[in-house]
PDB file of C-alpha atoms in Angstrom:
ATOM      1  CA  GLN P   1     -10.402  -4.030 -37.906  1.00 35.00           C
ATOM      2  CA  ILE P   2      -8.474  -7.134 -37.283  1.00 32.00           C
ATOM      3  CA  SER P   3     -10.793  -8.141 -34.486  1.00 30.00           C
ATOM      4  CA  ARG P   4     -13.716  -7.878 -36.810  1.00 30.00           C
ATOM      5  CA  ILE P   5     -12.112 -10.195 -39.301  1.00 34.00           C
ATOM      6  CA  MET P   6     -11.248 -12.824 -36.635  1.00 33.00           C
ATOM      7  CA  SER P   7     -14.796 -12.700 -35.155  1.00 31.00           C
ATOM      8  CA  SER P   8     -16.166 -13.742 -38.450  1.00 34.00           C
ATOM      9  CA  SER P   9     -14.106 -16.943 -38.431  1.00 37.00           C
ATOM     10  CA  SER P  10     -15.068 -20.177 -36.578  1.00 42.00           C
ATOM     11  CA  ALA P  11     -12.768 -19.325 -33.661  1.00 45.00           C
ATOM     12  CA  PRO P  12     -14.253 -17.479 -30.795  1.00 47.00           C
ATOM     13  CA  PRO P  13     -13.593 -13.732 -30.828  1.00 48.00           C
ATOM     14  CA  GLN P  14     -10.512 -12.604 -28.808  1.00 51.00           C
ATOM     15  CA  PRO P  15     -10.737  -9.171 -27.189  1.00 51.00           C
ATOM     16  CA  ASN P  16      -8.390  -6.673 -28.600  1.00 51.00           C
ATOM     17  CA  LYS P  17      -6.290  -5.072 -25.903  1.00 49.00           C
ATOM     18  CA  SER P  18      -6.651  -1.687 -27.430  1.00 49.00           C
ATOM     19  CA  GLU P  19     -10.448  -2.041 -27.562  1.00 46.00           C
ATOM     20  CA  THR P  20     -10.996  -3.531 -24.160  1.00 43.00           C
ATOM     21  CA  PRO P  21     -12.114  -0.873 -21.650  1.00 45.00           C
ATOM     22  CA  THR P  22      -9.988  -0.507 -18.713  1.00 45.00           C
ATOM     23  CA  SER P  23     -12.042  -0.700 -15.580  1.00 41.00           C
ATOM     24  CA  HIS P  24      -9.350   0.643 -13.358  1.00 40.00           C
ATOM     25  CA  THR P  25      -7.061   3.548 -12.899  1.00 40.00           C
ATOM     26  CA  ALA P  26      -3.714   3.891 -11.132  1.00 43.00           C
ATOM     27  CA  THR P  27      -5.419   5.373  -8.036  1.00 42.00           C
ATOM     28  CA  ALA P  28      -8.374   3.059  -7.960  1.00 45.00           C
ATOM     29  CA  SER P  29      -6.728  -0.365  -8.234  1.00 58.00           C
ATOM     30  CA  ASN P  30      -3.413   0.220  -6.738  1.00 78.00           C
ATOM     31  CA  LEU P  31      -2.617  -0.261  -3.003  1.00 80.00           C
ATOM     32  CA  ALA P  32       0.254   2.236  -3.037  1.00 81.00           C
ATOM     33  CA  PRO P  33      -1.666   5.536  -3.063  1.00 82.00           C
ATOM     34  CA  LEU P  34      -3.960   4.120  -0.348  1.00 87.00           C
ATOM     35  CA  LEU P  35      -1.212   3.221   2.067  1.00 88.00           C
ATOM     36  CA  ARG P  36      -0.819   6.774   3.244  1.00 88.00           C
ATOM     37  CA  HIS P  37      -4.193   6.438   4.978  1.00 90.00           C
ATOM     38  CA  PHE P  38      -2.833   3.458   7.148  1.00 91.00           C
ATOM     39  CA  VAL P  39      -0.090   5.358   8.857  1.00 91.00           C
ATOM     40  CA  GLY P  40       0.081   4.367  12.465  1.00 91.00           C
ATOM     41  CA  ILE P  41      -1.416   0.906  11.868  1.00 92.00           C
ATOM     42  CA  GLU P  42       0.449  -2.347  12.835  1.00 94.00           C
ATOM     43  CA  LEU P  43       1.169  -4.547   9.847  1.00 93.00           C
ATOM     44  CA  ILE P  44       3.265  -7.449   8.591  1.00 94.00           C
ATOM     45  CA  VAL P  45       5.231  -7.166   5.434  1.00 95.00           C
ATOM     46  CA  GLU P  46       6.858 -10.179   3.562  1.00 95.00           C
ATOM     47  CA  THR P  47       9.461  -9.383   1.037  1.00 95.00           C
ATOM     48  CA  LYS P  48      10.385 -11.316  -2.089  1.00 95.00           C
ATOM     49  CA  ASN P  49      13.576 -12.694  -0.371  1.00 93.00           C
ATOM     50  CA  GLY P  50      11.480 -14.409   2.334  1.00 92.00           C
ATOM     51  CA  ARG P  51      11.957 -11.918   5.216  1.00 94.00           C
ATOM     52  CA  THR P  52       9.023 -10.930   7.343  1.00 95.00           C
ATOM     53  CA  PHE P  53       8.766  -7.504   8.898  1.00 96.00           C
ATOM     54  CA  LYS P  54       6.223  -6.782  11.687  1.00 95.00           C
ATOM     55  CA  GLY P  55       5.890  -3.154  12.716  1.00 95.00           C
ATOM     56  CA  ARG P  56       3.964   0.118  12.754  1.00 95.00           C
ATOM     57  CA  LEU P  57       3.611   1.977   9.414  1.00 95.00           C
ATOM     58  CA  ARG P  58       5.142   5.357   9.654  1.00 96.00           C
ATOM     59  CA  GLU P  59       5.421   6.546   6.062  1.00 94.00           C
ATOM     60  CA  ALA P  60       4.290   5.221   2.550  1.00 93.00           C
ATOM     61  CA  ASP P  61       4.714   6.816  -0.828  1.00 91.00           C
ATOM     62  CA  ALA P  62       3.254   6.272  -4.304  1.00 88.00           C
ATOM     63  CA  PHE P  63       5.958   3.749  -5.167  1.00 90.00           C
ATOM     64  CA  MET P  64       4.960   1.596  -2.162  1.00 91.00           C
ATOM     65  CA  ASN P  65       8.148   2.345  -0.203  1.00 94.00           C
ATOM     66  CA  LEU P  66       7.367   1.783   3.377  1.00 95.00           C
ATOM     67  CA  VAL P  67       8.902   2.931   6.675  1.00 96.00           C
ATOM     68  CA  LEU P  68       8.093   0.861   9.695  1.00 96.00           C
ATOM     69  CA  SER P  69       8.885   1.627  13.306  1.00 95.00           C
ATOM     70  CA  ARG P  70       9.466  -0.806  16.313  1.00 93.00           C
ATOM     71  CA  THR P  71      10.034  -3.627  13.843  1.00 92.00           C
ATOM     72  CA  LEU P  72      10.626  -7.264  14.392  1.00 93.00           C
ATOM     73  CA  CYS P  73      12.295  -8.886  11.316  1.00 92.00           C
ATOM     74  CA  GLY P  74      12.405 -12.562  10.887  1.00 89.00           C
ATOM     75  CA  SER P  75      13.226 -14.925   8.012  1.00 80.00           C
ATOM     76  CA  SER P  76      11.136 -17.788   6.722  1.00 64.00           C
ATOM     77  CA  GLY P  77      13.544 -20.426   8.029  1.00 54.00           C
ATOM     78  CA  GLY P  78      14.521 -18.528  11.245  1.00 45.00           C
ATOM     79  CA  ARG P  79      18.275 -18.864  10.216  1.00 45.00           C
ATOM     80  CA  SER P  80      19.325 -15.369  11.388  1.00 42.00           C
ATOM     81  CA  ALA P  81      17.688 -15.415  14.889  1.00 41.00           C
ATOM     82  CA  LYS P  82      18.981 -12.754  17.274  1.00 49.00           C
ATOM     83  CA  SER P  83      16.085 -12.615  19.678  1.00 49.00           C
ATOM     84  CA  THR P  84      12.708 -14.309  20.249  1.00 50.00           C
ATOM     85  CA  ASN P  85       9.439 -12.383  20.910  1.00 52.00           C
ATOM     86  CA  ALA P  86       6.613 -13.421  23.112  1.00 50.00           C
ATOM     87  CA  SER P  87       4.897 -15.599  20.365  1.00 47.00           C
ATOM     88  CA  GLY P  88       8.123 -17.609  19.801  1.00 49.00           C
ATOM     89  CA  VAL P  89       9.075 -16.073  16.442  1.00 53.00           C
ATOM     90  CA  ALA P  90      12.773 -15.558  16.128  1.00 65.00           C
ATOM     91  CA  GLY P  91      14.012 -12.399  14.624  1.00 81.00           C
ATOM     92  CA  GLU P  92      15.935  -9.039  14.957  1.00 90.00           C
ATOM     93  CA  ASN P  93      14.535  -5.861  16.490  1.00 93.00           C
ATOM     94  CA  PHE P  94      14.956  -2.579  14.682  1.00 93.00           C
ATOM     95  CA  ASP P  95      13.762   0.917  15.584  1.00 94.00           C
ATOM     96  CA  TRP P  96      13.146   1.971  11.940  1.00 95.00           C
ATOM     97  CA  VAL P  97      13.112  -0.045   8.716  1.00 95.00           C
ATOM     98  CA  HIS P  98      12.785   1.211   5.121  1.00 96.00           C
ATOM     99  CA  LEU P  99      11.438  -1.266   2.685  1.00 96.00           C
ATOM    100  CA  ARG P 100      11.552  -0.577  -1.092  1.00 95.00           C
ATOM    101  CA  GLY P 101       8.208  -1.031  -2.895  1.00 93.00           C
ATOM    102  CA  PRO P 102       9.549  -3.484  -5.607  1.00 94.00           C
ATOM    103  CA  THR P 103      10.912  -5.909  -2.948  1.00 95.00           C
ATOM    104  CA  ILE P 104       7.486  -6.331  -1.168  1.00 94.00           C
ATOM    105  CA  ARG P 105       5.617  -9.577  -1.891  1.00 94.00           C
ATOM    106  CA  TYR P 106       2.476  -8.859   0.300  1.00 92.00           C
ATOM    107  CA  ILE P 107       1.196  -6.842   3.219  1.00 93.00           C
ATOM    108  CA  VAL P 108      -1.005  -8.245   5.980  1.00 92.00           C
ATOM    109  CA  PHE P 109      -3.183  -5.882   8.036  1.00 90.00           C
ATOM    110  CA  GLY P 110      -4.599  -6.909  11.400  1.00 85.00           C
ATOM    111  CA  ALA P 111      -7.907  -8.811  11.607  1.00 86.00           C
ATOM    112  CA  ASN P 112      -9.564  -5.976  13.579  1.00 89.00           C
ATOM    113  CA  VAL P 113      -8.566  -3.216  11.112  1.00 88.00           C
ATOM    114  CA  ASP P 114     -11.590  -1.833   9.225  1.00 90.00           C
ATOM    115  CA  LEU P 115      -9.877  -1.038   5.893  1.00 89.00           C
ATOM    116  CA  ALA P 116     -12.913   0.627   4.254  1.00 91.00           C
ATOM    117  CA  ALA P 117     -13.547   2.891   7.158  1.00 93.00           C
ATOM    118  CA  ILE P 118      -9.843   4.008   7.305  1.00 91.00           C
ATOM    119  CA  ILE P 119      -9.767   4.667   3.531  1.00 90.00           C
ATOM    120  CA  ARG P 120     -13.010   6.635   3.745  1.00 92.00           C
ATOM    121  CA  ALA P 121     -11.871   8.741   6.735  1.00 91.00           C
ATOM    122  CA  GLY P 122      -8.555   9.464   4.970  1.00 89.00           C
ATOM    123  CA  ARG P 123     -10.297  10.545   1.771  1.00 90.00           C
ATOM    124  CA  ASP P 124     -12.642  12.746   3.753  1.00 91.00           C
ATOM    125  CA  ARG P 125      -9.596  14.450   5.435  1.00 88.00           C
ATOM    126  CA  GLU P 126      -8.016  15.050   2.127  1.00 86.00           C
ATOM    127  CA  ARG P 127     -11.258  16.505   0.708  1.00 88.00           C
ATOM    128  CA  ALA P 128     -11.755  18.797   3.750  1.00 88.00           C
ATOM    129  CA  ALA P 129      -8.071  19.984   3.405  1.00 85.00           C
ATOM    130  CA  GLY P 130      -8.680  20.762  -0.366  1.00 83.00           C
ATOM    131  CA  ASP P 131     -11.961  22.494   0.401  1.00 81.00           C
ATOM    132  CA  LYS P 132     -10.140  24.673   2.999  1.00 76.00           C
ATOM    133  CA  TYR P 133      -8.052  26.227   0.285  1.00 74.00           C
ATOM    134  CA  LYS P 134     -10.868  26.578  -2.266  1.00 71.00           C
ATOM    135  CA  ARG P 135     -12.687  29.009  -0.023  1.00 62.00           C
ATOM    136  CA  GLY P 136     -10.339  31.801  -0.636  1.00 61.00           C
ATOM    137  CA  VAL P 137      -7.335  33.309   1.048  1.00 57.00           C
ATOM    138  CA  ARG P 138      -6.579  31.846   4.505  1.00 60.00           C
ATOM    139  CA  LYS P 139      -6.805  34.246   7.369  1.00 61.00           C
ATOM    140  CA  ALA P 140      -3.813  34.659   9.468  1.00 65.00           C
ATOM    141  CA  LYS P 141      -4.024  33.549  13.063  1.00 68.00           C
ATOM    142  CA  ASN P 142      -3.756  36.275  15.669  1.00 63.00           C
TER     143      ASN P 142
END
C-alpha cells in the first residue's frame, strides 16, 4: 500500500523490496553449489587477505569451502617467497590446502575450460544417478 501512495506523488516510483520478484534462487545464482562439478580442474583462488592459490580442485561444498591439491601459494607482494615456479611467481608449495568460503575473493578458471559443458555434464550425471534409484529396488551384483 505504501508503494501505491508513493507512486501517485511527483517522485518516480521506487520498487518495494517485498513486491519485487526475485529472479534467482540459491542454486541458480550462487557459484557454491556448482563448484562440485569442477572437481579435478586447475584453478586460481585469491583470498581477501591478498594471497593467491593455484591448484587442482579436489572438494567443494555448499559453503564454498574448497580443498586444492598440488597448490602453489603466493602473496600479492611476494613477501613470503619460499620458492619460484617456472613462470617466475614466488610462493610456497603445498600438497593440500583448505580454503574457507568466506575468505575467498574470487576464483579464476582456465581459459580453455568450457564452464557450460562441465555444468551440463555434472547435472546430467546427477539426474542419471537420481533416475537409477527411481526405477525401483536395486539389484544386487552377483
